Structure formats: C-alpha cells, structure tokens
PDB file of C-alpha atoms in Angstrom:
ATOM      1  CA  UNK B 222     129.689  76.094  69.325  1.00  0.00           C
ATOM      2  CA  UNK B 223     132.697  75.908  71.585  1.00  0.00           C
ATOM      3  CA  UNK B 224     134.096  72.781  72.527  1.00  0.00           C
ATOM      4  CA  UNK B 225     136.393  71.732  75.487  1.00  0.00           C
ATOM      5  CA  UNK B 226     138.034  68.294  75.855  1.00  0.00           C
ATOM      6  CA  UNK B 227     139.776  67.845  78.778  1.00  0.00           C
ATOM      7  CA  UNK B 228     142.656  64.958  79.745  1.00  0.00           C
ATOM      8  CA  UNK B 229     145.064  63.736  81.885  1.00  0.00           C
ATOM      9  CA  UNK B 230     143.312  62.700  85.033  1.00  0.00           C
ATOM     10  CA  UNK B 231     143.965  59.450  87.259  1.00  0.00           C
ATOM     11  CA  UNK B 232     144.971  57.797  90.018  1.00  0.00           C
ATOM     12  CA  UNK B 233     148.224  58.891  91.530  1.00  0.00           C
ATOM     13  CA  UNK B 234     149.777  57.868  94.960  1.00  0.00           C
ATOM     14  CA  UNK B 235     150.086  60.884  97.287  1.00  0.00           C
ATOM     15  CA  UNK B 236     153.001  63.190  96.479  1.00  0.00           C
ATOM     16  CA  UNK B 237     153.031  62.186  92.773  1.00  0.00           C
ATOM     17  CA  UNK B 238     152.167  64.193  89.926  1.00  0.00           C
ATOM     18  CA  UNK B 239     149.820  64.809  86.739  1.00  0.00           C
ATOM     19  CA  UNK B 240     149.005  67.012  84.085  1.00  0.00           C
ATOM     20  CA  UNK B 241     145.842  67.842  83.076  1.00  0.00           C
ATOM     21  CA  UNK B 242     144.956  69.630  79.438  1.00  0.00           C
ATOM     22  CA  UNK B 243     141.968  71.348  78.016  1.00  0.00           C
ATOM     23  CA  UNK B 244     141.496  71.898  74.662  1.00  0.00           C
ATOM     24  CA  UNK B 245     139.073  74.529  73.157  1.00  0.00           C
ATOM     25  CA  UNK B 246     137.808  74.934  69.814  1.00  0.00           C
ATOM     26  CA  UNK B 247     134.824  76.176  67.920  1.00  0.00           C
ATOM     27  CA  UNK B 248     134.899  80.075  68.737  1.00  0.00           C
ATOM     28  CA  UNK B 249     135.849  82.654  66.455  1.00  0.00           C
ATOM     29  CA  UNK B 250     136.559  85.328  68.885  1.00  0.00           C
ATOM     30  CA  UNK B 251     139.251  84.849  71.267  1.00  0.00           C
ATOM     31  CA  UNK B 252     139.866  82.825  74.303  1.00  0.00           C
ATOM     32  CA  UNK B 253     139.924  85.327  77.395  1.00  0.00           C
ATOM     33  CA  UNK B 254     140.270  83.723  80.908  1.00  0.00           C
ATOM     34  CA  UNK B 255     140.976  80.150  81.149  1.00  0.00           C
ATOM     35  CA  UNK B 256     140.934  78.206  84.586  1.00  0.00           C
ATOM     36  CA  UNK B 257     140.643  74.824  86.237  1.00  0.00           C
ATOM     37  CA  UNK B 258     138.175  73.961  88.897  1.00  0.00           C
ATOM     38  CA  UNK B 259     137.412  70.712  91.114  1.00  0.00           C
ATOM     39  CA  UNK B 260     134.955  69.450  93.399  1.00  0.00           C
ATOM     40  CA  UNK B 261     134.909  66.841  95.923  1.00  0.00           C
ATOM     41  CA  UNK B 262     131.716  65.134  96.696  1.00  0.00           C
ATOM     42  CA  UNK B 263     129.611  66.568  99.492  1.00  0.00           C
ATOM     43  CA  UNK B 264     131.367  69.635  98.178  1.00  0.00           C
ATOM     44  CA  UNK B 265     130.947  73.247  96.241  1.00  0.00           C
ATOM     45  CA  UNK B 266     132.678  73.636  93.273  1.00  0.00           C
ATOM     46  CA  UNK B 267     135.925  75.518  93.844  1.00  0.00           C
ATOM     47  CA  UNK B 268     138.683  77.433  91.658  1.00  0.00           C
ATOM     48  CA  UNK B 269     141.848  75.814  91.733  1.00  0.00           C
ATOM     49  CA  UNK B 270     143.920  78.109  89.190  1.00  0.00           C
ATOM     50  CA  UNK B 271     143.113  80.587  86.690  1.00  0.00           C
ATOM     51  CA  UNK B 272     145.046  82.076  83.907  1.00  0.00           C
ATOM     52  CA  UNK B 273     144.426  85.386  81.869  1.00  0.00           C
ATOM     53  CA  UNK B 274     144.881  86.301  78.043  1.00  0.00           C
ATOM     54  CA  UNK B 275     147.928  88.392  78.821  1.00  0.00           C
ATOM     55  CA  UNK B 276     148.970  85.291  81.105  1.00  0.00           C
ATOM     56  CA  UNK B 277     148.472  86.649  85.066  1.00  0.00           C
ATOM     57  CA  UNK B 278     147.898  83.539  87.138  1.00  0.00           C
ATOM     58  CA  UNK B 279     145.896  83.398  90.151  1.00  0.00           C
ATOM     59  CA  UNK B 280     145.932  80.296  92.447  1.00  0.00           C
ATOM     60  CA  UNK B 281     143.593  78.715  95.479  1.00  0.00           C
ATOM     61  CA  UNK B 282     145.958  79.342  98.849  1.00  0.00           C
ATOM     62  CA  UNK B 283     145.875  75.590  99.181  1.00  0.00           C
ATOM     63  CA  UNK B 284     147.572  74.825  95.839  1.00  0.00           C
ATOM     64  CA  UNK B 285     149.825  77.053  95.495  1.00  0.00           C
ATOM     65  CA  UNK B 286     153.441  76.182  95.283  1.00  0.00           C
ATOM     66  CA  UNK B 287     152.232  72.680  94.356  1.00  0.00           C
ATOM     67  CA  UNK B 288     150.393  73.157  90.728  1.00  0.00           C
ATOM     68  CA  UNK B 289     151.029  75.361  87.785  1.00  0.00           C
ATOM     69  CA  UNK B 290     148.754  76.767  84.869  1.00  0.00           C
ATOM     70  CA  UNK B 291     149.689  77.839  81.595  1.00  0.00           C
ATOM     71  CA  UNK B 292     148.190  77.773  78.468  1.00  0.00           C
ATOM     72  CA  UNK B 293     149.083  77.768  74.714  1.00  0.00           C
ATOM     73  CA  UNK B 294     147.097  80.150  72.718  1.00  0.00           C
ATOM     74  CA  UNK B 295     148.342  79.194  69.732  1.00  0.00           C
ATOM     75  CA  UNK B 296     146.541  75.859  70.504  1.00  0.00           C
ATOM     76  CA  UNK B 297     143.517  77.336  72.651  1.00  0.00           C
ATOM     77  CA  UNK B 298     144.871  74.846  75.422  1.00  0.00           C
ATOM     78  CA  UNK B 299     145.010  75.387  78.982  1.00  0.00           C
ATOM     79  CA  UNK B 300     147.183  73.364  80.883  1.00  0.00           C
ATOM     80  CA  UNK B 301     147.876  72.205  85.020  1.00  0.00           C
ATOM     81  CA  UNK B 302     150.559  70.682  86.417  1.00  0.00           C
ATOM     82  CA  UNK B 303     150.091  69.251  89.862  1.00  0.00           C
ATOM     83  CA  UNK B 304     153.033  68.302  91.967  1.00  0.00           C
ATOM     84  CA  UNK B 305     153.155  66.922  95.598  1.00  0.00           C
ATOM     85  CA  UNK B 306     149.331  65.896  95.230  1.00  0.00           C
ATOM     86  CA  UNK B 307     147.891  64.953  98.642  1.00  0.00           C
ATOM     87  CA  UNK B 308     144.433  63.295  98.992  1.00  0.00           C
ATOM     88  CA  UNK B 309     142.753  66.325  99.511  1.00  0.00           C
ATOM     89  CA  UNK B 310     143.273  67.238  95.663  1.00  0.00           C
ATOM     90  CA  UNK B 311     140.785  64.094  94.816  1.00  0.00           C
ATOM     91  CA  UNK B 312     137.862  65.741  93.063  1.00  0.00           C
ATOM     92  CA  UNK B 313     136.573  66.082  89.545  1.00  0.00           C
ATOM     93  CA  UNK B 314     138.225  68.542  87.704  1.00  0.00           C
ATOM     94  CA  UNK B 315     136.874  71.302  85.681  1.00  0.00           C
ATOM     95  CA  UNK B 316     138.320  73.348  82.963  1.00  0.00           C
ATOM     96  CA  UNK B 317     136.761  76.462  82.251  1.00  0.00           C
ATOM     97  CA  UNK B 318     137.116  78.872  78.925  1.00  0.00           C
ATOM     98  CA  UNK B 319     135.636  82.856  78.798  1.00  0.00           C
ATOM     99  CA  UNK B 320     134.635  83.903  75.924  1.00  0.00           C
ATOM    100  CA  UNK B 321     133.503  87.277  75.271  1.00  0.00           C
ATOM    101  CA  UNK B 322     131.189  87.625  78.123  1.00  0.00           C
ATOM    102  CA  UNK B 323     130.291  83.639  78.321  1.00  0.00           C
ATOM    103  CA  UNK B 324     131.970  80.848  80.680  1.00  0.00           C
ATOM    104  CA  UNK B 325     132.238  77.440  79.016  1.00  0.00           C
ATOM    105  CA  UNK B 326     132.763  74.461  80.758  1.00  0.00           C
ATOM    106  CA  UNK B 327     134.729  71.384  80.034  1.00  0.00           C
ATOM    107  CA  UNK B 328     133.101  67.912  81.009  1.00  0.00           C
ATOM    108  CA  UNK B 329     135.485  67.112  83.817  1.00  0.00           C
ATOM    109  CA  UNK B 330     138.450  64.656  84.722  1.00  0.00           C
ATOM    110  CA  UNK B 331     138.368  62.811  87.548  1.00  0.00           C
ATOM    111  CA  UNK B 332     141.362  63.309  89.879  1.00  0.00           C
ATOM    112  CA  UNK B 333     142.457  60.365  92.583  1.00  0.00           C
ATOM    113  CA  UNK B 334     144.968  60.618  95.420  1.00  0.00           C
ATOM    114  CA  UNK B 335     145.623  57.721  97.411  1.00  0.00           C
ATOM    115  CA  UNK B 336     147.278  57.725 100.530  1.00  0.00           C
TER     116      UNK B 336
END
C-alpha cells in the first residue's frame, strides 16, 4: 500500500518562505509523476507544480518564478519551495504520487499567508 506523508506547512507572513516535503513509500514499482496541489475553501482543487521521472517541471502561471519542485528519487520525496508567498497561496496543500497507472494522494498541509 503506498504511503505519503507530507510536511512543512504553516503560517508565514506575506513574502516569506516554506518548504513543503512528501514522502512516499510502500510501492514496489517506481514513482512516475509527482506534483503538489492546493485548494482554497470555496475553491476547486488546483495543480500548483508537477515534476516528472526524468525531472521536466511544469508550473501553475501564477506560481511560477516564486516556487520550485524537485524531488529525490533516491528517497521517493517530492519537494516545494515557495518564495515571495502572497495570501493568495493560503490553501491546503496536496502532494500527489503516479504510480503505474494510479494517482495517490497525500493527506494535505495546510498553508497560511498573512498579510
């Protein structure tokens, strides 16, 4: 059974920074895809960076510039680092693991910006 623990989220004052991780375990076929997601309340779930097994990135417009993913595959763990946060980042974030042809989904880390 795969297993994702995610940590690092908080409360941060706007244009601060934090790192979020994601650890997965329990598969014994290879981590594909890994990404982080958030939503706000009153709001859809939304992909906020993704990261492939060869290591192509692809970002939401409205984070780029500001947040980086990477991962470690020797560790199965999927990083973000979020710079210049604004309030608008606040939302529960998400990790999320492919494997094979299923999604896995971590259990979420809430993310505050105050202003």
């Amino acid at each position: 059974q795969v297993q994702l623990v995610e940590s690092g989220g908080g409360l941060v004052q706007a244009g601060g920074s934090l790192s979020l991780s994601c650890a997965a375990s329990g598969s014994t076929f290879s981590f594909n895809a890994m990404g982080w997601y958030r939503q706000a309340p009153g709001k859809q779930r939304e992909l906020v960076a993704a990261i492939s097994g060869s290591g192509s990135t692809d970002y939401a417009d409205s984070v780029k510039g500001r947040f980086t993913i990477s991962r470690d595959n020797a560790k199965n763990t999927v990083y973000l680092q979020m710079n210049s946060l604004k309030p608008e980042d606040t939302a529960v974030y998400y990790c999320k693991v492919q494997v094979a042809v299923w999604d896995y989904w971590g259990q979420g880390t809430q993310v505050t910006v105050s202003s």
